[in-house]
CSV table of C-alpha atoms and ligand atoms in Angstrom, one decimal:
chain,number,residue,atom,x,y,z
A,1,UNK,CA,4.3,26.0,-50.1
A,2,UNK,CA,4.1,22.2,-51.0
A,3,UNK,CA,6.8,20.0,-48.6
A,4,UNK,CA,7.4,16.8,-49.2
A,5,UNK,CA,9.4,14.7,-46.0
A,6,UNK,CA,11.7,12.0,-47.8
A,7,UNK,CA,12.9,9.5,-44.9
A,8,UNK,CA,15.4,7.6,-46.6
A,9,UNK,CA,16.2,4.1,-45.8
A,10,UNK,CA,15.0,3.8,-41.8
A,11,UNK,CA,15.3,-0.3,-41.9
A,12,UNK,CA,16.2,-2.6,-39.4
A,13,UNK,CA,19.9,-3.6,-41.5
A,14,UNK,CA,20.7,0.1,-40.8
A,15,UNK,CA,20.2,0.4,-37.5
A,16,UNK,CA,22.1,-0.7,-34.5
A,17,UNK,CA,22.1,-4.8,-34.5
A,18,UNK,CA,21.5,-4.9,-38.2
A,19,UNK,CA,23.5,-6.4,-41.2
A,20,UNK,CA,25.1,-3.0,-42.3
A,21,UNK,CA,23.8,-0.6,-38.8
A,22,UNK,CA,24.7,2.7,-38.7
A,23,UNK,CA,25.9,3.8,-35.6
A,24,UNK,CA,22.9,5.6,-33.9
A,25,UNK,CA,20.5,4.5,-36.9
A,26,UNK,CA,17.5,3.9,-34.3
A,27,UNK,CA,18.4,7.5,-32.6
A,28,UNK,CA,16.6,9.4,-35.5
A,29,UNK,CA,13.1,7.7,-35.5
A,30,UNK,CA,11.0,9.4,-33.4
A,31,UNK,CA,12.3,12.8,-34.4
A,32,UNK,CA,11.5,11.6,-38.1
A,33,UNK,CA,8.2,11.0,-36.9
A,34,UNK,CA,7.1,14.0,-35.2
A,35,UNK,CA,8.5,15.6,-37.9
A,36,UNK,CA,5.8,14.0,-40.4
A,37,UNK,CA,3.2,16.5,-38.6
A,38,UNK,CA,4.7,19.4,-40.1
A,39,UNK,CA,4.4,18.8,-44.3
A,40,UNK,CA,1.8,17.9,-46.6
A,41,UNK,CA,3.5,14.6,-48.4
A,42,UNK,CA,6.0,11.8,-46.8
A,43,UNK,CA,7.8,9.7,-49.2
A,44,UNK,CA,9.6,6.7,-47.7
A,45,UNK,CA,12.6,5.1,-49.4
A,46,UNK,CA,13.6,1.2,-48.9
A,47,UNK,CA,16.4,-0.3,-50.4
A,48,UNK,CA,15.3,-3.2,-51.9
A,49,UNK,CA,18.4,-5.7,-53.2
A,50,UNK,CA,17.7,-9.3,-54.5
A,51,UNK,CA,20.1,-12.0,-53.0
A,52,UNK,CA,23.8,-11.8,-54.8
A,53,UNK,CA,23.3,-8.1,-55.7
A,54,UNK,CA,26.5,-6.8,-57.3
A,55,UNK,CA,27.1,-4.2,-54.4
A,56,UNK,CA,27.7,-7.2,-51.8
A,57,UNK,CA,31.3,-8.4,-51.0
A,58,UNK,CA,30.2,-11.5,-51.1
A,59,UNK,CA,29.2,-11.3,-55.1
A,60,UNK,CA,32.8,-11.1,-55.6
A,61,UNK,CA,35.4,-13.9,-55.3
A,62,UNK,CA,38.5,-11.8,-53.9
A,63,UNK,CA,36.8,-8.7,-52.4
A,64,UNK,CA,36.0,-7.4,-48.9
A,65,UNK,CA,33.3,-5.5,-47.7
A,66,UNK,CA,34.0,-1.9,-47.9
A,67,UNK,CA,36.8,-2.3,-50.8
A,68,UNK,CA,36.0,0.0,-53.7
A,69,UNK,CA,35.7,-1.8,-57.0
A,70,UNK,CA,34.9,-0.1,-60.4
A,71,UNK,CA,31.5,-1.3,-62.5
A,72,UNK,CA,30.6,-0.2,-65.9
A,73,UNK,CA,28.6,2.4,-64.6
A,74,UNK,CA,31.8,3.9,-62.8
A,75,UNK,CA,33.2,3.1,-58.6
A,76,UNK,CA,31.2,1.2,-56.3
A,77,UNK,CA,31.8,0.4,-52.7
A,78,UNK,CA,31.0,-3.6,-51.9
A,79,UNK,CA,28.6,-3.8,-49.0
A,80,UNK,CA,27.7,-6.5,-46.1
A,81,UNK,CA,24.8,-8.4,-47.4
A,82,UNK,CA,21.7,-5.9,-46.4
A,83,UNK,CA,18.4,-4.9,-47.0
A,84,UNK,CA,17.8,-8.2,-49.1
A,85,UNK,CA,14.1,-8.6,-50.4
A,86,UNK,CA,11.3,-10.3,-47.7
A,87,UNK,CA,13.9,-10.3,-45.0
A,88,UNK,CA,13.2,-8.7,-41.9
A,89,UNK,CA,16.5,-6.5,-42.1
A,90,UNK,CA,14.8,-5.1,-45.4
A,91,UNK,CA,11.7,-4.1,-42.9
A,92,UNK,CA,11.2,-0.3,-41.8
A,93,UNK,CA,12.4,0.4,-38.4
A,94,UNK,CA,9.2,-0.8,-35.8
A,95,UNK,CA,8.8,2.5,-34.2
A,96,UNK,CA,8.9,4.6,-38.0
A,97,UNK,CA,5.5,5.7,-38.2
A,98,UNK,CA,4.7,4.1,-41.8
A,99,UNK,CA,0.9,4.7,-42.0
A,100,UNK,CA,1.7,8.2,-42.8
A,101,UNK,CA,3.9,7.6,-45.7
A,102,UNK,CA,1.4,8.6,-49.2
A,103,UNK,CA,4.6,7.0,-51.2
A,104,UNK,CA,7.1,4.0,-50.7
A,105,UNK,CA,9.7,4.1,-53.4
A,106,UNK,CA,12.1,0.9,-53.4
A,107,UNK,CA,15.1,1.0,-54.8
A,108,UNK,CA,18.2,-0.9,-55.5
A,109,UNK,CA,16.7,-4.3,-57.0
A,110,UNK,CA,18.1,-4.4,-60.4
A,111,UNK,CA,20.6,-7.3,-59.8
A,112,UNK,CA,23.4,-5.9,-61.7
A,113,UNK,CA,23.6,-1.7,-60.6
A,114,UNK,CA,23.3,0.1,-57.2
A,115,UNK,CA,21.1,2.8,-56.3
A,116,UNK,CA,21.9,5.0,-53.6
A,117,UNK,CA,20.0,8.2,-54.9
A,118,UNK,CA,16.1,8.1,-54.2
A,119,UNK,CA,16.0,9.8,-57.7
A,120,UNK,CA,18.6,7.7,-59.8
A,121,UNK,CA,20.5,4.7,-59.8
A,122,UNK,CA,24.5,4.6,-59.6
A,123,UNK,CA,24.7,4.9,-63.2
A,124,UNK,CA,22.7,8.8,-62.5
A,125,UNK,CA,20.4,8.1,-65.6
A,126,UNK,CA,18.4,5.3,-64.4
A,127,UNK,CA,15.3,7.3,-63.3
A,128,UNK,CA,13.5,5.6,-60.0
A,129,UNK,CA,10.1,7.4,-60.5
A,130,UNK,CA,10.5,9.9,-57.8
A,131,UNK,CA,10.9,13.1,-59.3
A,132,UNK,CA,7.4,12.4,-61.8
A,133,UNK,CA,5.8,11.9,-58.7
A,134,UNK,CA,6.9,14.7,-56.7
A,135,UNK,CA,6.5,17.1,-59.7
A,136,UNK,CA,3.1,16.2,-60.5
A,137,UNK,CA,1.6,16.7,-56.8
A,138,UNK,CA,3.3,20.5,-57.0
A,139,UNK,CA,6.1,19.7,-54.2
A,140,UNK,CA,8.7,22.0,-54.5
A,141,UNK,CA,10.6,22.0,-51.2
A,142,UNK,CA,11.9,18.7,-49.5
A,143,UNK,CA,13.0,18.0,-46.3
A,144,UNK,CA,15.6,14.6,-46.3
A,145,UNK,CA,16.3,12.9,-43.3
A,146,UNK,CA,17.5,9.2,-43.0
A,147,UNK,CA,19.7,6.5,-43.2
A,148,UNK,CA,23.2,7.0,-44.3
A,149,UNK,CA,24.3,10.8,-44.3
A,150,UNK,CA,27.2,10.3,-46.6
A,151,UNK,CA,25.2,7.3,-48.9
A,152,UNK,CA,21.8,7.4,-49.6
A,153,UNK,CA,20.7,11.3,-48.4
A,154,UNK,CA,23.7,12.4,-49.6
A,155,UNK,CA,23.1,11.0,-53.4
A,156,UNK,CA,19.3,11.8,-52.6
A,157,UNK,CA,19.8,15.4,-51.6
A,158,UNK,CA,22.5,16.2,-54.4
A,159,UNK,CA,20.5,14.9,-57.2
A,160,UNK,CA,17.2,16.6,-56.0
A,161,UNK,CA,18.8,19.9,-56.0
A,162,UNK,CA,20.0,19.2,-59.7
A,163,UNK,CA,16.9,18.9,-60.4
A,164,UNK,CA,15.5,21.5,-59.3
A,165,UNK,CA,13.8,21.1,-55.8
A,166,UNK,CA,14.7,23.3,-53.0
A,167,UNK,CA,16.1,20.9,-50.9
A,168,UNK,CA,17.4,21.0,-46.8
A,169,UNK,CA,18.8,18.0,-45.1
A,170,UNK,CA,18.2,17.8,-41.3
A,171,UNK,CA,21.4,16.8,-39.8
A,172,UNK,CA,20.4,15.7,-36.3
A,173,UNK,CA,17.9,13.5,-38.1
A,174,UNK,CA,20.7,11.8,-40.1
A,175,UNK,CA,23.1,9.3,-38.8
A,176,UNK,CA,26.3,8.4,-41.3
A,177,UNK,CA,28.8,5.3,-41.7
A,178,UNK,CA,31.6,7.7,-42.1
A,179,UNK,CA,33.9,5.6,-44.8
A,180,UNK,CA,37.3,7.3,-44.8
A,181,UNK,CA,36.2,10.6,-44.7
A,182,UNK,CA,32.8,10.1,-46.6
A,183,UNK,CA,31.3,12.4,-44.2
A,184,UNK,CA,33.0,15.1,-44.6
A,185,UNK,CA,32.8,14.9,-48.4
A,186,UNK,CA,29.2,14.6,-48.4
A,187,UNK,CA,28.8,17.7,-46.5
A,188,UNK,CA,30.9,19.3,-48.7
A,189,UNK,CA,29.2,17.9,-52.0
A,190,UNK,CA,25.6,18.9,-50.6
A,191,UNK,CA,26.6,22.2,-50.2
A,192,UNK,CA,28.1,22.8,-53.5
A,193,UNK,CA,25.1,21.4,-54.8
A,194,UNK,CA,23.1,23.8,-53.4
A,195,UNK,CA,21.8,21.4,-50.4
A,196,UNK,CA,20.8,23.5,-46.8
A,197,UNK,CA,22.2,21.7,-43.9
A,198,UNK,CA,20.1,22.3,-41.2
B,1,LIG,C1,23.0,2.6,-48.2
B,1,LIG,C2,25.0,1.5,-48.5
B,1,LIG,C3,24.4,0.5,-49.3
B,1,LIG,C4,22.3,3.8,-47.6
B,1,LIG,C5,22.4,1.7,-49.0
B,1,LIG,O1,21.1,3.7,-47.3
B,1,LIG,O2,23.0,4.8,-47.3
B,1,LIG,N1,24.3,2.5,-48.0
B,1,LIG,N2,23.0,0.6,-49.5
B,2,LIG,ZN1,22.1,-1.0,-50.4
């Protein structure tokens, strides 16, 4: 068996004191890291937005963070300012054990779409890369862990199922936002999908 470890989006604007922290975000990091010992591959993901990316609030005269507003590519939530390119919010967590990472995939820096997904962007045909890579080592069987539950993993975990990996999510490793019941919905969407919950 070839497992990959995908730690989604352990940076310092997720986690407690950051510009969009999840509450607990810093809780999962040294789990996440003794967890590295156990597979063959780790894959890091970093969202990576240029300044006055669509999905911030403050791209849009009229809108407050956390409204829902539809883009061509369908409905998108507007975000805090966050994980902006070559500021230290973008940064992994300092405790995440980075060295072991064999793959950083960044994500998130076309100016004009989202991309929660380490697979696709918001539009779901924009390919990041990730499955190519993943497919041509042999991995077959992914672990997700990370930074939000019910954003990134979740779109991560579903769309790696749909394409075929065999995919669990470790729950205590997770930490969500919890957006009017986004939580709950993204438990219930991994599942369908075909997602373990562990
Ligand atoms: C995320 C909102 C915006 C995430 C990223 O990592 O879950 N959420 N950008
Ligand atoms: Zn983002």
């Amino acid at each position: 068996m070839t497992r990959a470890l995908i730690v989604i989006d352990v940076q310092n604007d997720f986690c407690p004191g950051g510009a969009l922290a999840v509450p607990g975000g810093d809780e999962i990091v040294a789990g996440i890291n003794a967890l590295m010992a156990e597979v063959e591959a780790v894959v890091l993901t970093q969202d990576w937005h240029p300044a006055g990316h669509s999905s911030f609030a403050s791209s849009h005269a009229g809108n407050a963070a956390y409204e829902m507003i539809e883009m061509p590519y369908g409905p998108q939530v507007l975000w805090p300012d966050h994980c902006i390119q070559g500021t230290d919010g973008a940064l992994f967590h300092d405790h995440l054990n980075t060295d072991r990472a064999d793959m950083i995939v960044r994500k998130g820096y076309r100016p004009a779409i989202d991309s929660y997904s380490a697979f696709f962007e918001n539009d779901h045909t924009t390919p990041t890369g990730l499955d190519g890579y993943l497919r041509t080592r042999g991995i077959k069987d992914l672990t997700m862990v990370g930074l939000a539950t019910d954003f990134c993993v979740n779109f991560s975990a579903v769309d790696a199922a749909k394409l075929g990996f065999k995919v669990d999510v470790r729950m205590d490793l997770c930490r969500a936002i919890d957006l009017d019941g986004s939580l709950a919905a993204a438990q219930s969407g991994m599942t369908a999908a075909g997602v373990t919950l562990v």
